[in-house]
Amino acid sequence: METEKKMRGYMIENHGGVESLSLQELNAPIPQKGEVRVKLKTMALNHLDLWVRRGVPGHRFPLPLIPGCDGAGVIESTGTDVSESLIGTEIILSPGFSCGECSACQANEDPLCDGYGILGETRHGTCAEYVVVKTAQCLPKPKNISWEEAAAFPLSALTAASMLQKCRLRQGETLLVIAGTSGVGSMAIQIGKKLGARVIATASTAEKRDVAENMGADHTIDPEPENWWKTVKTLTEGRGADVIFENVGQATWDQSLLALARGGRLTTCGATTGSLVEVELKRLFFKNQQLIGSTMGSRTLLIDTLEYLEKGHLKPHIDSIHPLENLPTAHARMENRSSIGKIVITL
Ligand code: ZN
């Protein structure tokens, strides 16, 4: 049975700047039926953490809330109906959770489940020493993966894999990854190469372009000029990219659409620069193009993606590693776009 335990963790009480992240002594959560408590070793930041901290107009987060979607650690105690033999298991957390029973869940469409939620967004997350999760969220940590890589992997890899799956990216096609050194962008480059695509990535500095090329991008483009989409056309003999991986939004949208080939698919999972965009419908239908929105992905796909990680086909690019008490600095680093790859917090 569970005893009272204290932990250090960040609780967001009101939305705002980094000052709204306050490190507190909290009661460690107690696992209920079908749940386990995980002692976290590492967590990693995602753009979602910034949205949760700042707030999103028209959306209500369940404050006060411990933020943080990604994490890895060791199962430390179990709720009822869960075997105590799990205690001591090293795990990577699946950030998303769902009912596991409805037709969406049965069809491996977990994000369409009415009960779908994400750690650190709809329930307490990983910016604390302990987190309580459903047992289905605990995936075995491959032995050859570091704790830092384990935390840096799930949300971005799952998001990227799900987007490319929805776009049916095929061998020999050209994939254009916008913001190739973002967490999801770097995963998209690597998964794209693994699927046999030719990969073009945009990255805003020479340093970021080097990183994108080291991750496997065949070509990199500076997205600053007004007409970078023409470079995509030149690189594809005038065709354009078959699949475009968007996660930036307003700032790159118009040029992304201009760079899309006939029969091309553009998928988006993010709008860090703004979410109101225009679409020239005549171009969209005459060119038989598709726009595909995506968020997260199924637990099954995450398990498949973890296999890529274990075999070394995917490697998270880690920007920096910070202790828990430096979470506000780490948030600021992501917010001002100084990071290249994933920011990891050790607990
Ligand atoms: Zn469900």
Short mmCIF file of C-alpha atoms and ligand atoms in Angstrom, two decimals:
data_model
loop_
_atom_site.label_atom_id
_atom_site.label_comp_id
_atom_site.label_asym_id
_atom_site.label_seq_id
_atom_site.Cartn_x
_atom_site.Cartn_y
_atom_site.Cartn_z
CA MET A 1 0.00 0.00 0.00
CA GLU A 2 0.98 3.57 -0.67
CA THR A 3 2.44 5.86 1.97
CA GLU A 4 2.54 9.68 1.91
CA LYS A 5 5.58 10.93 0.09
CA LYS A 6 6.87 14.39 -0.80
CA MET A 7 8.49 15.42 -4.06
CA ARG A 8 9.96 18.47 -5.76
CA GLY A 9 8.06 19.61 -8.81
CA TYR A 10 6.87 22.56 -10.85
CA MET A 11 3.22 23.53 -10.61
CA ILE A 12 1.70 26.08 -13.00
CA GLU A 13 -0.98 27.97 -11.09
CA ASN A 14 -1.49 30.82 -13.57
CA HIS A 15 -0.48 31.11 -17.21
CA GLY A 16 2.35 33.49 -18.05
CA GLY A 17 6.08 33.87 -18.59
CA VAL A 18 8.81 31.67 -17.15
CA GLU A 19 8.09 33.20 -13.72
CA SER A 20 4.87 31.18 -13.66
CA LEU A 21 7.01 28.05 -13.27
CA SER A 22 7.45 27.69 -9.52
CA LEU A 23 9.44 24.88 -7.93
CA GLN A 24 7.50 23.57 -4.94
CA GLU A 25 7.42 20.77 -2.42
CA LEU A 26 4.37 18.74 -3.44
CA ASN A 27 2.68 15.54 -2.34
CA ALA A 28 3.78 12.71 -4.59
CA PRO A 29 0.73 11.42 -6.52
CA ILE A 30 -0.71 8.06 -5.45
CA PRO A 31 -1.35 5.43 -8.14
CA GLN A 32 -4.96 4.29 -8.45
CA LYS A 33 -6.47 1.23 -10.10
CA GLY A 34 -4.52 0.28 -13.25
CA GLU A 35 -1.85 2.91 -12.59
CA VAL A 36 1.78 2.99 -11.52
CA ARG A 37 4.00 5.63 -9.99
CA VAL A 38 7.22 6.31 -11.88
CA LYS A 39 10.32 7.83 -10.31
CA LEU A 40 11.54 9.99 -13.16
CA LYS A 41 15.18 10.08 -14.21
CA THR A 42 14.79 12.52 -17.11
CA MET A 43 12.16 14.58 -18.91
CA ALA A 44 12.37 16.57 -22.14
CA LEU A 45 10.70 19.76 -23.31
CA ASN A 46 8.31 20.13 -26.24
CA HIS A 47 6.57 23.17 -27.71
CA LEU A 48 3.45 21.91 -25.98
CA ASP A 49 5.10 22.86 -22.66
CA LEU A 50 5.27 26.47 -23.85
CA TRP A 51 1.58 26.47 -24.85
CA VAL A 52 0.58 25.01 -21.48
CA ARG A 53 2.66 27.59 -19.60
CA ARG A 54 1.51 30.61 -21.64
CA GLY A 55 -2.08 29.48 -22.12
CA VAL A 56 -3.97 29.27 -25.41
CA PRO A 57 -6.88 31.67 -26.06
CA GLY A 58 -10.15 29.77 -26.06
CA HIS A 59 -8.63 26.65 -24.47
CA ARG A 60 -8.82 25.76 -20.79
CA PHE A 61 -6.03 23.77 -19.16
CA PRO A 62 -6.77 22.08 -15.81
CA LEU A 63 -4.69 24.42 -13.62
CA PRO A 64 -2.95 24.05 -11.26
CA LEU A 65 -1.00 21.60 -13.38
CA ILE A 66 2.43 19.98 -13.35
CA PRO A 67 3.66 20.44 -16.95
CA GLY A 68 5.84 18.06 -18.98
CA CYS A 69 4.79 15.42 -21.55
CA ASP A 70 7.93 13.35 -22.09
CA GLY A 71 9.81 11.39 -19.48
CA ALA A 72 11.66 8.21 -18.59
CA GLY A 73 12.26 6.53 -15.26
CA VAL A 74 11.67 3.50 -13.05
CA ILE A 75 8.33 2.09 -11.82
CA GLU A 76 8.39 2.67 -8.08
CA SER A 77 4.95 1.62 -6.84
CA THR A 78 1.73 0.16 -8.19
CA GLY A 79 -1.98 0.80 -7.77
CA THR A 80 -4.63 -1.88 -7.28
CA ASP A 81 -5.00 -4.46 -10.07
CA VAL A 82 -1.37 -3.96 -11.10
CA SER A 83 1.27 -6.62 -10.50
CA GLU A 84 3.95 -5.57 -8.00
CA SER A 85 6.42 -7.44 -10.18
CA LEU A 86 6.53 -4.30 -12.35
CA ILE A 87 8.33 -2.40 -9.58
CA GLY A 88 11.89 -1.64 -10.67
CA THR A 89 11.12 -1.79 -14.42
CA GLU A 90 12.95 0.86 -16.47
CA ILE A 91 10.49 2.54 -18.78
CA ILE A 92 9.93 5.24 -21.40
CA LEU A 93 6.60 7.01 -21.01
CA SER A 94 4.04 7.14 -23.78
CA PRO A 95 2.88 10.76 -23.36
CA GLY A 96 -0.61 10.11 -24.72
CA PHE A 97 -3.26 8.00 -23.02
CA SER A 98 -6.75 6.86 -24.04
CA CYS A 99 -9.55 4.57 -22.88
CA GLY A 100 -8.11 1.57 -24.75
CA GLU A 101 -11.57 0.17 -25.44
CA CYS A 102 -13.60 2.36 -27.81
CA SER A 103 -13.71 1.85 -31.59
CA ALA A 104 -11.05 4.55 -32.16
CA CYS A 105 -8.68 2.86 -29.71
CA GLN A 106 -9.37 -0.58 -31.22
CA ALA A 107 -8.55 0.82 -34.67
CA ASN A 108 -5.20 2.23 -33.42
CA GLU A 109 -6.55 5.76 -33.73
CA ASP A 110 -5.96 6.62 -30.06
CA PRO A 111 -5.84 10.41 -30.62
CA LEU A 112 -9.47 10.22 -31.85
CA CYS A 113 -10.64 8.63 -28.58
CA ASP A 114 -13.00 10.85 -26.54
CA GLY A 115 -10.85 10.07 -23.51
CA TYR A 116 -7.54 10.95 -25.19
CA GLY A 117 -5.19 13.08 -23.14
CA ILE A 118 -1.53 14.03 -22.88
CA LEU A 119 0.66 14.14 -19.77
CA GLY A 120 1.34 17.71 -18.72
CA GLU A 121 -1.66 18.97 -20.69
CA THR A 122 -4.72 17.12 -19.44
CA ARG A 123 -3.21 15.60 -16.27
CA HIS A 124 -0.08 16.11 -14.17
CA GLY A 125 3.09 15.65 -16.18
CA THR A 126 6.78 15.00 -15.83
CA CYS A 127 8.29 18.22 -14.41
CA ALA A 128 8.45 16.60 -10.96
CA GLU A 129 10.28 13.73 -9.29
CA TYR A 130 7.30 11.37 -9.62
CA VAL A 131 4.44 10.94 -12.06
CA VAL A 132 1.46 8.60 -11.97
CA VAL A 133 0.46 7.03 -15.29
CA LYS A 134 -1.65 4.18 -16.67
CA THR A 135 0.32 0.94 -17.02
CA ALA A 136 -0.31 1.05 -20.79
CA GLN A 137 1.82 4.21 -20.91
CA CYS A 138 4.90 2.37 -19.70
CA LEU A 139 7.03 1.08 -22.57
CA PRO A 140 10.24 -0.85 -21.82
CA LYS A 141 13.36 1.29 -22.12
CA PRO A 142 15.89 -0.29 -24.49
CA LYS A 143 19.07 -1.01 -22.52
CA ASN A 144 21.33 0.61 -25.12
CA ILE A 145 19.56 3.99 -24.93
CA SER A 146 20.63 6.64 -22.41
CA TRP A 147 18.11 8.17 -20.00
CA GLU A 148 18.53 11.50 -21.81
CA GLU A 149 17.74 9.95 -25.21
CA ALA A 150 14.85 8.00 -23.73
CA ALA A 151 13.10 11.19 -22.57
CA ALA A 152 13.98 13.13 -25.73
CA PHE A 153 12.34 10.58 -27.99
CA PRO A 154 8.60 9.80 -27.56
CA LEU A 155 6.48 12.86 -28.36
CA SER A 156 8.53 14.16 -31.28
CA ALA A 157 9.21 10.73 -32.79
CA LEU A 158 5.58 9.66 -32.49
CA THR A 159 4.30 12.93 -33.96
CA ALA A 160 6.69 12.73 -36.92
CA ALA A 161 6.09 9.02 -37.59
CA SER A 162 2.32 9.49 -37.51
CA MET A 163 2.45 12.47 -39.90
CA LEU A 164 4.59 10.63 -42.44
CA GLN A 165 2.37 7.55 -42.15
CA LYS A 166 -0.74 9.64 -42.90
CA CYS A 167 1.05 11.14 -45.94
CA ARG A 168 1.97 7.65 -47.21
CA LEU A 169 5.54 8.79 -47.87
CA ARG A 170 7.05 6.31 -50.35
CA GLN A 171 10.55 5.29 -51.35
CA GLY A 172 11.99 7.64 -53.96
CA GLU A 173 9.68 10.55 -53.14
CA THR A 174 10.96 13.94 -52.04
CA LEU A 175 10.20 15.00 -48.49
CA LEU A 176 10.59 18.65 -47.50
CA VAL A 177 10.98 19.12 -43.75
CA ILE A 178 10.33 22.67 -42.56
CA ALA A 179 12.45 23.59 -39.51
CA GLY A 180 14.58 20.48 -39.82
CA THR A 181 16.30 20.88 -36.46
CA SER A 182 13.15 21.20 -34.34
CA GLY A 183 12.36 18.15 -32.20
CA VAL A 184 9.76 16.83 -34.69
CA GLY A 185 11.73 18.07 -37.71
CA SER A 186 14.86 16.13 -36.78
CA MET A 187 12.78 12.97 -36.34
CA ALA A 188 11.05 13.58 -39.70
CA ILE A 189 14.42 13.81 -41.48
CA GLN A 190 15.58 10.51 -40.01
CA ILE A 191 12.30 8.64 -40.54
CA GLY A 192 12.10 10.03 -44.09
CA LYS A 193 15.56 8.67 -44.89
CA LYS A 194 14.68 5.34 -43.29
CA LEU A 195 11.62 5.14 -45.59
CA GLY A 196 13.83 5.74 -48.62
CA ALA A 197 12.84 9.33 -49.40
CA ARG A 198 15.09 12.09 -50.64
CA VAL A 199 15.03 14.70 -47.87
CA ILE A 200 15.29 18.47 -48.16
CA ALA A 201 15.24 20.43 -44.89
CA THR A 202 15.00 24.10 -44.09
CA ALA A 203 17.08 25.48 -41.22
CA SER A 204 17.64 29.12 -40.35
CA THR A 205 21.37 29.17 -39.51
CA ALA A 206 24.50 27.58 -40.97
CA GLU A 207 24.96 25.67 -37.70
CA LYS A 208 21.41 24.28 -37.89
CA ARG A 209 21.91 23.34 -41.55
CA ASP A 210 25.04 21.36 -40.60
CA VAL A 211 23.08 19.52 -37.92
CA ALA A 212 20.25 18.74 -40.37
CA GLU A 213 22.78 17.34 -42.88
CA ASN A 214 24.42 15.25 -40.17
CA MET A 215 21.00 13.78 -39.41
CA GLY A 216 20.71 12.68 -43.02
CA ALA A 217 19.15 15.56 -44.99
CA ASP A 218 20.30 15.38 -48.63
CA HIS A 219 19.93 19.15 -49.10
CA THR A 220 19.36 22.05 -46.75
CA ILE A 221 17.83 25.45 -47.48
CA ASP A 222 17.96 28.79 -45.71
CA PRO A 223 14.29 29.81 -45.30
CA GLU A 224 15.06 33.52 -44.91
CA PRO A 225 14.87 34.69 -48.57
CA GLU A 226 11.43 35.54 -50.01
CA ASN A 227 11.61 32.77 -52.59
CA TRP A 228 13.18 29.74 -50.96
CA TRP A 229 10.36 27.65 -52.42
CA LYS A 230 12.03 28.13 -55.83
CA THR A 231 15.12 26.34 -54.52
CA VAL A 232 12.88 23.36 -53.72
CA LYS A 233 11.58 23.48 -57.31
CA THR A 234 15.14 23.64 -58.68
CA LEU A 235 16.23 20.71 -56.52
CA THR A 236 13.27 18.63 -57.77
CA GLU A 237 13.58 19.42 -61.50
CA GLY A 238 10.57 21.72 -61.27
CA ARG A 239 8.22 19.16 -59.67
CA GLY A 240 8.19 20.36 -56.08
CA ALA A 241 8.17 18.19 -52.96
CA ASP A 242 5.85 15.17 -52.81
CA VAL A 243 5.41 15.47 -49.06
CA ILE A 244 5.88 18.59 -46.98
CA PHE A 245 6.28 18.36 -43.23
CA GLU A 246 5.08 21.63 -41.67
CA ASN A 247 5.35 22.56 -38.01
CA VAL A 248 5.94 26.29 -38.22
CA GLY A 249 2.65 27.70 -39.58
CA GLN A 250 2.06 31.26 -40.78
CA ALA A 251 5.70 32.24 -41.43
CA THR A 252 6.40 29.40 -43.87
CA TRP A 253 2.91 28.35 -45.04
CA ASP A 254 2.63 30.29 -48.33
CA GLN A 255 6.01 29.17 -49.58
CA SER A 256 5.43 25.61 -48.38
CA LEU A 257 2.28 25.41 -50.54
CA LEU A 258 4.18 26.84 -53.53
CA ALA A 259 6.82 24.14 -53.09
CA LEU A 260 4.24 21.29 -53.08
CA ALA A 261 4.18 18.96 -56.12
CA ARG A 262 1.18 17.76 -58.12
CA GLY A 263 -0.43 15.01 -56.03
CA GLY A 264 1.58 16.29 -53.09
CA ARG A 265 0.59 15.96 -49.44
CA LEU A 266 1.28 18.68 -46.90
CA THR A 267 0.96 17.66 -43.27
CA THR A 268 1.04 20.00 -40.28
CA CYS A 269 1.29 19.50 -36.53
CA GLY A 270 2.24 22.95 -35.35
CA ALA A 271 1.76 26.68 -35.73
CA THR A 272 4.50 28.25 -33.64
CA THR A 273 4.44 31.42 -35.79
CA GLY A 274 0.65 31.75 -36.05
CA SER A 275 -2.22 29.55 -37.16
CA LEU A 276 -4.23 31.74 -39.56
CA VAL A 277 -3.19 30.99 -43.14
CA GLU A 278 -4.58 31.22 -46.67
CA VAL A 279 -5.08 28.46 -49.19
CA GLU A 280 -5.44 29.03 -52.94
CA LEU A 281 -8.18 26.46 -53.53
CA LYS A 282 -7.82 26.41 -57.33
CA ARG A 283 -4.21 25.38 -57.00
CA LEU A 284 -5.12 22.78 -54.35
CA PHE A 285 -7.74 20.98 -56.42
CA PHE A 286 -6.22 21.36 -59.88
CA LYS A 287 -2.99 19.89 -58.54
CA ASN A 288 -4.78 17.11 -56.60
CA GLN A 289 -3.01 18.11 -53.42
CA GLN A 290 -3.94 17.17 -49.86
CA LEU A 291 -3.63 19.03 -46.56
CA ILE A 292 -3.41 16.71 -43.57
CA GLY A 293 -3.63 17.81 -39.94
CA SER A 294 -2.11 15.57 -37.32
CA THR A 295 -1.50 15.46 -33.61
CA MET A 296 0.30 12.74 -31.64
CA GLY A 297 -0.21 9.14 -32.84
CA SER A 298 -1.10 5.67 -31.65
CA ARG A 299 0.62 3.76 -28.86
CA THR A 300 1.23 0.94 -31.36
CA LEU A 301 3.09 3.30 -33.68
CA LEU A 302 5.19 4.55 -30.76
CA ILE A 303 6.15 0.94 -29.99
CA ASP A 304 7.18 0.43 -33.66
CA THR A 305 9.15 3.69 -33.57
CA LEU A 306 10.92 2.63 -30.37
CA GLU A 307 12.26 -0.34 -32.30
CA TYR A 308 13.92 2.09 -34.73
CA LEU A 309 15.46 3.84 -31.73
CA GLU A 310 16.74 0.59 -30.25
CA LYS A 311 18.29 -0.47 -33.57
CA GLY A 312 20.00 2.90 -33.99
CA HIS A 313 17.99 4.05 -37.05
CA LEU A 314 16.76 7.05 -35.08
CA LYS A 315 18.74 9.17 -32.68
CA PRO A 316 17.35 12.18 -30.85
CA HIS A 317 19.57 15.22 -31.22
CA ILE A 318 20.08 16.60 -27.72
CA ASP A 319 20.61 20.34 -27.46
CA SER A 320 21.38 20.63 -23.76
CA ILE A 321 20.81 19.00 -20.39
CA HIS A 322 19.68 20.97 -17.32
CA PRO A 323 18.91 20.15 -13.68
CA LEU A 324 15.26 20.44 -12.57
CA GLU A 325 15.82 23.77 -10.80
CA ASN A 326 16.84 25.34 -14.14
CA LEU A 327 13.54 24.56 -15.87
CA PRO A 328 12.69 28.28 -16.36
CA THR A 329 16.05 28.86 -18.13
CA ALA A 330 15.42 25.80 -20.28
CA HIS A 331 11.95 27.11 -21.22
CA ALA A 332 13.48 30.46 -22.19
CA ARG A 333 16.08 28.71 -24.33
CA MET A 334 13.38 26.92 -26.34
CA GLU A 335 11.19 30.01 -26.51
CA ASN A 336 13.88 32.24 -28.04
CA ARG A 337 14.79 29.52 -30.55
CA SER A 338 18.40 29.17 -29.39
CA SER A 339 18.07 25.41 -29.04
CA ILE A 340 18.97 22.89 -31.73
CA GLY A 341 17.17 19.64 -30.99
CA LYS A 342 15.83 18.51 -27.65
CA ILE A 343 16.26 20.12 -24.24
CA VAL A 344 16.50 17.51 -21.50
CA ILE A 345 15.95 17.96 -17.75
CA THR A 346 17.52 15.55 -15.26
CA LEU A 347 15.70 14.77 -12.02
ZN ZN B 1 -10.80 5.08 -26.59
#
